[in-house]
Coordinates of C-alpha atoms and ligand atoms in Angstrom, one line a residue:
M1 CA 169.0 211.6 86.0
A2 CA 170.9 211.5 89.2
L3 CA 172.4 208.3 90.5
S4 CA 170.2 208.5 93.5
D5 CA 167.1 208.4 91.1
A6 CA 168.3 205.2 89.5
P7 CA 165.5 202.6 89.2
L8 CA 167.5 200.0 91.3
L9 CA 168.0 202.4 94.2
R10 CA 164.4 203.5 94.2
A11 CA 163.2 199.9 94.1
L12 CA 165.5 199.2 97.0
A13 CA 164.0 202.1 98.9
G14 CA 160.5 200.6 98.4
S15 CA 159.1 202.6 95.5
R16 CA 158.0 201.4 92.1
P17 CA 159.9 203.3 89.4
D18 CA 158.3 203.4 85.9
R19 CA 161.0 201.1 84.7
T20 CA 161.5 197.8 86.7
P21 CA 165.2 197.5 87.3
V22 CA 166.9 194.4 86.0
W23 CA 170.4 192.9 86.4
F24 CA 171.7 189.4 86.4
M25 CA 173.8 187.5 88.9
R26 CA 177.0 186.3 87.1
Q27 CA 176.2 188.8 84.2
A28 CA 180.1 189.3 84.2
G29 CA 181.5 186.0 83.1
R30 CA 181.7 183.2 80.8
S31 CA 178.5 183.8 78.8
L32 CA 180.3 186.8 77.2
P33 CA 182.9 186.3 74.5
E34 CA 184.6 189.5 75.3
Y35 CA 185.0 188.2 78.9
R36 CA 186.5 184.9 77.7
E37 CA 189.0 186.8 75.5
L38 CA 190.1 189.1 78.3
R39 CA 190.6 186.2 80.8
V40 CA 192.9 184.2 78.6
G41 CA 196.2 183.5 80.5
T42 CA 195.1 185.1 83.8
R43 CA 193.9 183.0 86.8
M44 CA 190.5 184.0 88.2
L45 CA 191.7 185.4 91.6
D46 CA 194.6 187.2 89.8
A47 CA 192.1 188.8 87.5
C48 CA 190.0 189.9 90.5
L49 CA 193.1 191.7 92.0
T50 CA 194.1 193.5 88.7
P51 CA 192.1 196.7 89.0
D52 CA 192.0 197.6 85.3
L53 CA 190.9 194.1 84.3
A54 CA 188.3 193.7 87.1
A55 CA 186.9 197.2 86.2
E56 CA 186.7 196.3 82.5
I57 CA 185.0 193.0 83.1
T58 CA 182.5 194.6 85.4
L59 CA 181.6 197.1 82.7
Q60 CA 181.2 194.6 79.8
P61 CA 177.7 193.4 80.6
V62 CA 176.4 196.9 81.4
R63 CA 177.5 198.1 78.0
R64 CA 176.2 195.1 76.2
H65 CA 172.9 194.5 77.9
G66 CA 171.8 197.9 79.2
V67 CA 171.2 196.4 82.7
D68 CA 170.2 198.7 85.6
A69 CA 173.3 197.9 87.6
G70 CA 176.8 196.7 87.4
I71 CA 177.9 193.9 89.9
F72 CA 181.4 194.1 90.9
F73 CA 183.7 191.5 89.2
S74 CA 185.3 189.6 92.1
D75 CA 184.7 186.5 94.1
I76 CA 183.4 185.6 97.6
V77 CA 186.8 184.1 98.4
V78 CA 188.8 187.3 97.4
P79 CA 188.8 188.7 101.0
L80 CA 190.1 185.3 102.2
R81 CA 193.0 185.5 99.7
L82 CA 193.6 189.1 101.0
A83 CA 193.8 187.6 104.5
G84 CA 196.5 185.4 103.4
V85 CA 194.5 182.1 103.2
E86 CA 195.8 179.9 100.4
V87 CA 192.9 179.5 97.9
E88 CA 192.5 179.1 94.2
I89 CA 189.4 178.9 91.9
E90 CA 189.7 175.8 89.8
P91 CA 187.9 176.2 86.4
G92 CA 184.7 174.2 86.2
R93 CA 184.9 173.3 89.9
G94 CA 185.1 176.4 92.2
P95 CA 187.1 177.5 95.2
V96 CA 189.7 175.1 96.6
F97 CA 191.7 175.7 99.8
A98 CA 195.2 174.3 100.5
S99 CA 194.3 173.6 104.1
P100 CA 190.6 172.9 105.1
V101 CA 189.5 174.4 108.4
R102 CA 188.1 171.5 110.3
T103 CA 189.4 171.3 114.0
A104 CA 189.2 173.7 116.9
Q105 CA 192.9 174.3 116.3
D106 CA 192.4 175.1 112.6
V107 CA 189.7 177.5 113.6
A108 CA 192.0 179.1 116.2
R109 CA 194.7 179.5 113.7
I110 CA 192.7 181.2 111.0
T111 CA 190.7 183.4 113.3
A112 CA 194.0 184.9 114.8
I113 CA 194.2 186.9 111.5
D114 CA 192.9 190.4 112.1
P115 CA 189.9 190.9 109.6
A116 CA 190.5 194.6 109.7
S117 CA 194.1 194.1 108.4
L118 CA 193.1 193.2 104.9
D119 CA 194.8 195.3 102.1
T120 CA 191.8 196.1 100.1
S121 CA 193.5 198.8 97.9
A122 CA 193.2 196.7 94.6
I123 CA 189.5 196.3 95.2
A124 CA 189.0 200.1 96.0
E125 CA 190.9 201.0 92.9
A126 CA 188.8 198.8 90.6
V127 CA 185.6 200.1 92.2
R128 CA 186.6 203.7 91.7
I129 CA 187.3 203.1 88.0
V130 CA 183.9 201.3 87.6
V131 CA 181.9 203.9 89.5
D132 CA 183.5 206.8 87.5
E133 CA 182.6 205.0 84.2
L134 CA 179.1 204.0 85.2
G135 CA 177.9 207.5 86.0
E136 CA 174.2 207.3 86.8
T137 CA 174.2 203.5 86.8
P138 CA 174.7 202.1 90.3
L139 CA 177.4 199.5 91.1
I140 CA 176.4 196.6 93.4
G141 CA 179.2 195.5 95.7
F142 CA 178.9 192.0 97.3
A143 CA 180.4 189.5 99.7
G144 CA 179.8 185.9 100.6
A145 CA 177.7 185.1 103.7
P146 CA 179.6 183.3 106.5
F147 CA 177.8 180.0 105.9
T148 CA 178.5 179.9 102.2
L149 CA 182.1 180.7 102.7
A150 CA 182.4 178.1 105.5
A151 CA 180.7 175.6 103.2
Y152 CA 184.0 175.8 101.1
L153 CA 186.4 176.5 103.8
V154 CA 185.5 173.7 106.2
E155 CA 185.3 171.0 103.3
G156 CA 188.3 172.5 101.6
G157 CA 186.5 172.8 98.3
P158 CA 183.0 172.5 96.7
S159 CA 180.6 169.9 98.2
K160 CA 177.0 168.9 97.6
E161 CA 175.4 169.1 101.0
H162 CA 178.0 171.0 102.9
L163 CA 178.0 168.2 105.5
R164 CA 181.2 169.1 107.4
A165 CA 180.2 172.8 107.9
R166 CA 176.8 171.8 109.1
A167 CA 178.3 169.1 111.3
M168 CA 180.6 171.6 113.0
M169 CA 177.7 173.7 114.3
H170 CA 176.6 170.7 116.4
T171 CA 179.9 168.9 117.2
D172 CA 181.8 172.0 118.2
P173 CA 179.4 175.0 118.4
A174 CA 182.0 177.2 120.0
S175 CA 184.4 176.7 117.1
W176 CA 181.6 177.2 114.6
N177 CA 180.5 180.4 116.1
R178 CA 184.1 181.6 116.3
L179 CA 184.7 180.8 112.6
A180 CA 181.4 182.2 111.3
G181 CA 182.0 185.4 113.4
W182 CA 185.3 185.7 111.9
L183 CA 184.1 185.2 108.3
A184 CA 181.5 187.7 109.0
Q185 CA 184.1 190.4 109.7
V186 CA 186.2 189.3 106.7
S187 CA 183.2 189.8 104.5
R188 CA 182.3 193.0 106.2
T189 CA 185.7 194.5 105.5
F190 CA 185.3 193.6 101.8
L191 CA 181.8 195.2 101.7
L192 CA 183.1 198.3 103.5
A193 CA 186.0 198.7 101.0
Q194 CA 183.5 198.5 98.0
R195 CA 181.1 201.0 99.7
A196 CA 183.8 203.4 100.6
A197 CA 185.0 203.4 97.0
G198 CA 181.5 204.2 95.6
A199 CA 179.3 201.1 95.4
S200 CA 175.7 202.2 95.8
A201 CA 174.2 198.9 97.2
V202 CA 175.6 195.6 98.4
Q203 CA 174.5 192.0 97.9
L204 CA 175.2 189.3 100.5
F205 CA 175.4 185.8 98.8
D206 CA 174.3 182.9 100.9
S207 CA 174.1 180.6 98.0
W208 CA 174.2 177.4 99.9
A209 CA 171.9 178.4 102.9
G210 CA 169.2 176.2 101.4
S211 CA 171.0 173.0 102.8
L212 CA 170.2 174.2 106.3
S213 CA 167.2 173.4 108.4
P214 CA 165.2 176.6 109.4
A215 CA 166.2 176.0 113.1
D216 CA 169.9 175.7 112.3
Y217 CA 169.6 178.8 110.0
R218 CA 168.1 180.8 112.8
A219 CA 170.5 179.6 115.6
F220 CA 173.8 179.3 113.8
V221 CA 173.7 181.4 110.7
A222 CA 171.4 184.4 110.6
P223 CA 173.2 186.3 113.5
H224 CA 176.5 186.0 111.6
S225 CA 175.0 187.2 108.4
T226 CA 173.5 190.1 110.1
A227 CA 176.8 191.0 111.6
A228 CA 178.4 190.9 108.1
V229 CA 176.2 193.8 106.9
T230 CA 175.9 195.7 110.2
G231 CA 176.9 199.3 109.8
I232 CA 177.1 199.2 106.0
D233 CA 175.4 202.5 105.0
A234 CA 173.9 201.2 101.8
P235 CA 170.9 199.1 100.9
V236 CA 171.5 195.4 101.3
I237 CA 170.1 192.6 99.1
H238 CA 170.2 189.2 100.7
F239 CA 170.3 186.3 98.3
G240 CA 170.2 182.5 98.8
V241 CA 169.0 179.4 96.9
G242 CA 166.5 177.0 98.4
T243 CA 165.6 179.4 101.2
G244 CA 161.8 178.9 100.9
P245 CA 161.4 177.2 104.3
F246 CA 162.9 180.2 106.2
L247 CA 162.5 183.0 103.7
A248 CA 161.2 185.5 106.4
D249 CA 164.4 185.0 108.2
M250 CA 166.4 186.2 105.2
R251 CA 165.1 189.7 106.0
L252 CA 167.8 189.6 108.9
D253 CA 165.5 191.5 111.2
G254 CA 165.2 194.5 108.8
A255 CA 168.9 194.7 107.9
A256 CA 168.0 193.5 104.3
S257 CA 166.2 196.0 102.0
A258 CA 165.6 193.3 99.4
V259 CA 165.6 189.5 99.6
G260 CA 166.5 187.4 96.5
V261 CA 164.2 184.5 95.7
D262 CA 165.1 181.5 93.6
W263 CA 163.0 179.9 90.8
R264 CA 161.2 177.4 93.1
Q265 CA 159.0 180.0 94.8
P266 CA 156.5 182.2 92.9
L267 CA 157.2 185.9 93.8
D268 CA 153.7 186.6 95.0
E269 CA 153.9 183.8 97.5
A270 CA 157.4 185.0 98.5
A271 CA 156.1 188.6 98.9
A272 CA 153.3 187.4 101.2
V273 CA 155.9 185.7 103.4
L274 CA 158.3 188.7 103.4
G275 CA 155.7 191.4 104.1
P276 CA 155.3 195.0 103.0
D277 CA 158.7 196.3 104.2
V278 CA 161.0 194.5 101.8
T279 CA 161.6 194.5 98.1
V280 CA 161.8 191.2 96.2
Q281 CA 164.6 190.3 93.7
G282 CA 164.2 187.4 91.2
N283 CA 163.3 185.0 89.8
I284 CA 163.6 183.8 86.2
D285 CA 164.6 180.2 86.1
P286 CA 168.1 180.0 84.6
A287 CA 167.1 176.6 83.0
L288 CA 164.6 178.6 80.8
L289 CA 167.3 180.6 79.1
T290 CA 167.8 178.0 76.4
A291 CA 164.1 177.7 75.6
P292 CA 162.5 179.2 72.5
W293 CA 161.9 182.9 73.0
P294 CA 158.1 182.8 73.3
V295 CA 158.6 180.5 76.3
I296 CA 161.1 182.8 77.9
E297 CA 158.9 185.9 77.2
A298 CA 155.9 184.3 78.8
S299 CA 157.9 183.4 81.8
V300 CA 159.4 186.9 82.2
R301 CA 155.8 188.4 82.0
E302 CA 154.7 186.0 84.7
V303 CA 157.7 186.9 86.9
L304 CA 156.7 190.6 86.4
A305 CA 153.0 190.0 87.1
R306 CA 153.7 188.1 90.3
G307 CA 156.3 190.7 91.4
T308 CA 153.6 193.3 91.5
A309 CA 152.6 191.7 94.8
A310 CA 155.7 193.1 96.6
R311 CA 156.4 196.7 97.6
A312 CA 158.9 196.8 94.7
H313 CA 160.6 194.3 92.4
I314 CA 164.1 194.0 91.0
V315 CA 164.2 191.5 88.0
N316 CA 166.9 188.9 88.1
L317 CA 167.5 185.2 87.6
G318 CA 166.7 182.7 90.4
H319 CA 170.5 182.0 90.4
G320 CA 173.5 182.9 88.2
V321 CA 173.7 183.1 84.4
P322 CA 174.8 179.7 83.2
P323 CA 178.1 179.9 81.2
E324 CA 176.5 178.5 78.0
T325 CA 173.8 181.2 77.9
D326 CA 173.4 183.1 74.6
P327 CA 174.0 186.7 75.8
G328 CA 171.6 187.9 73.1
V329 CA 168.8 186.3 75.1
L330 CA 169.8 188.4 78.2
T331 CA 169.8 191.6 76.2
R332 CA 166.3 190.7 74.9
I333 CA 165.0 190.1 78.5
V334 CA 166.3 193.5 79.6
E335 CA 164.4 195.2 76.6
L336 CA 161.2 193.3 77.5
V337 CA 161.4 194.3 81.2
H338 CA 162.1 197.9 80.3
A339 CA 159.2 198.0 77.8
E340 CA 156.7 197.2 80.5
D341 CA 155.3 199.7 82.9
G342 CA 157.0 199.1 86.3
S343 CA 154.7 201.3 88.4
R344 CA 151.7 198.8 88.4
R345 CA 150.8 197.2 91.7
G346 CA 148.6 194.2 92.6
G347 CA 148.7 190.5 92.8
A348 CA 149.3 187.8 90.1
E349 CA 147.2 188.0 87.0
Ligands
CP3_401 O1 178.9 188.8 87.5 C1 178.8 188.6 88.8 O2 177.9 188.1 89.4 C2 180.0 189.2 89.5 C3 181.0 188.3 89.9 C4 180.9 187.1 90.8 C5 181.7 185.9 90.6 N1 181.5 185.1 91.6 C6 182.5 185.8 89.4 C7 183.0 184.4 89.1 C8 180.1 186.9 92.0 C9 179.1 187.9 92.6 C10 180.6 185.7 92.5 C11 180.1 185.1 93.8 C12 180.3 183.7 94.0 N2 181.5 183.0 93.9 C13 179.4 182.9 94.7 C14 178.0 183.3 95.1 C15 177.1 183.4 93.9 C16 176.6 182.2 93.3 O3 176.8 182.0 92.0 O4 175.9 181.4 94.0 C17 179.9 181.6 94.8 C18 179.3 180.4 95.4 C19 181.3 181.7 94.4 C20 182.3 180.6 94.3 C21 182.7 180.3 93.0 N3 183.6 181.0 92.2 C22 182.2 179.3 92.1 C23 181.2 178.2 92.5 C24 182.8 179.4 90.8 C25 182.5 178.8 89.5 C26 183.6 177.7 89.3 C27 183.4 177.2 87.8 O5 184.3 177.3 87.1 O6 182.3 176.7 87.4 C28 183.7 180.6 91.0 C29 184.4 181.2 89.9 C30 183.9 182.4 89.3 N4 183.4 183.5 90.0 C31 183.7 182.7 87.8 C32 183.2 184.0 87.7 C33 182.9 184.8 86.5 C34 184.1 181.7 86.7 C35 185.6 181.9 86.5 C36 186.0 181.6 85.1 O7 185.9 182.4 84.3 O8 186.5 180.5 85.0

């Protein structure tokens, strides 16, 4: 089989391969004992910028689970670190910035950094190692969408409702647009580096977009997310959590080949909103992974059945793998999805 015939890439192009492709957000990470072992003594962002280590961590879940894609082991804040922004990832918490970007002056200072000047050589080297090892299995590159990055950067760290980033849109729209426009170019540089080094597709993570109203999403966020993926000559998957109220906008006017759906919205309903020109990705509830196997199996079968309503379907969770997940359960889900006939079409059963 050639890489171009890989089920993931065929599904992104809109066809239904015999085998429904499946991968998991955060498949590379703390649910794997071999990951925890490799990470001992190395800070998260240092691991991301050590090519051999990042490559090995990317490959671990592909070997173990037989998923249909690797997702590059890195983080949405890596390109900011490469831009010289002081950021660390605190275990159990998330990205924390030394200096939050809150005022017009803060925005002017950070946006003076040229997004094209990032040294992405460590990223490119890691991607090349991975792509070489993966052979006919595609690698998905990724980046953070401008709003999700801003949700951390404006606050200075993780927050619940991302109030400060949302407030900037209305208090000082010029600064907001300047910051989000800059973040789009930073993420775009990160995506271009992964693509140039051999990633077959890319995913834009707007994990916290669900905190926005549809009107704010359209006016202040979607144009910047579109800019982040403009000119990337690879299929784009666009993912967010809680985006049901503006799911159609997640297509980014055709820039996205696939839209990720969280566990709140049945895939057949999502497909009806998204229309015939987009592939759906999702949407097993991560909370189900600790349930007895028959419960998980029934839920995976239902996700597959509802996914037949879309032009094509990529199975995933509705959000990332929780760290305490038994990895054996993920392997079993992959086997179950692969045992089903992926070519079937129709609505929910
Ligand atoms: O397997 C994969 O999905 C690829 C690697 C990946 C990571 N982060 C590795 C990681 C990807 C695609 C991301 C993206 C990311 N990073 C997002 C968007 C996806 C999502 O989950 O919504 C966000 C919001 C971040 C920011 C971030 N980085 C958070 C919230 C955390 C968790 C903090 C914690 O300890 O709970 C991180 C750290 C992080 N990124 C880990 C991993 C494997 C954990 C690091 C560790 O081992 O301690």
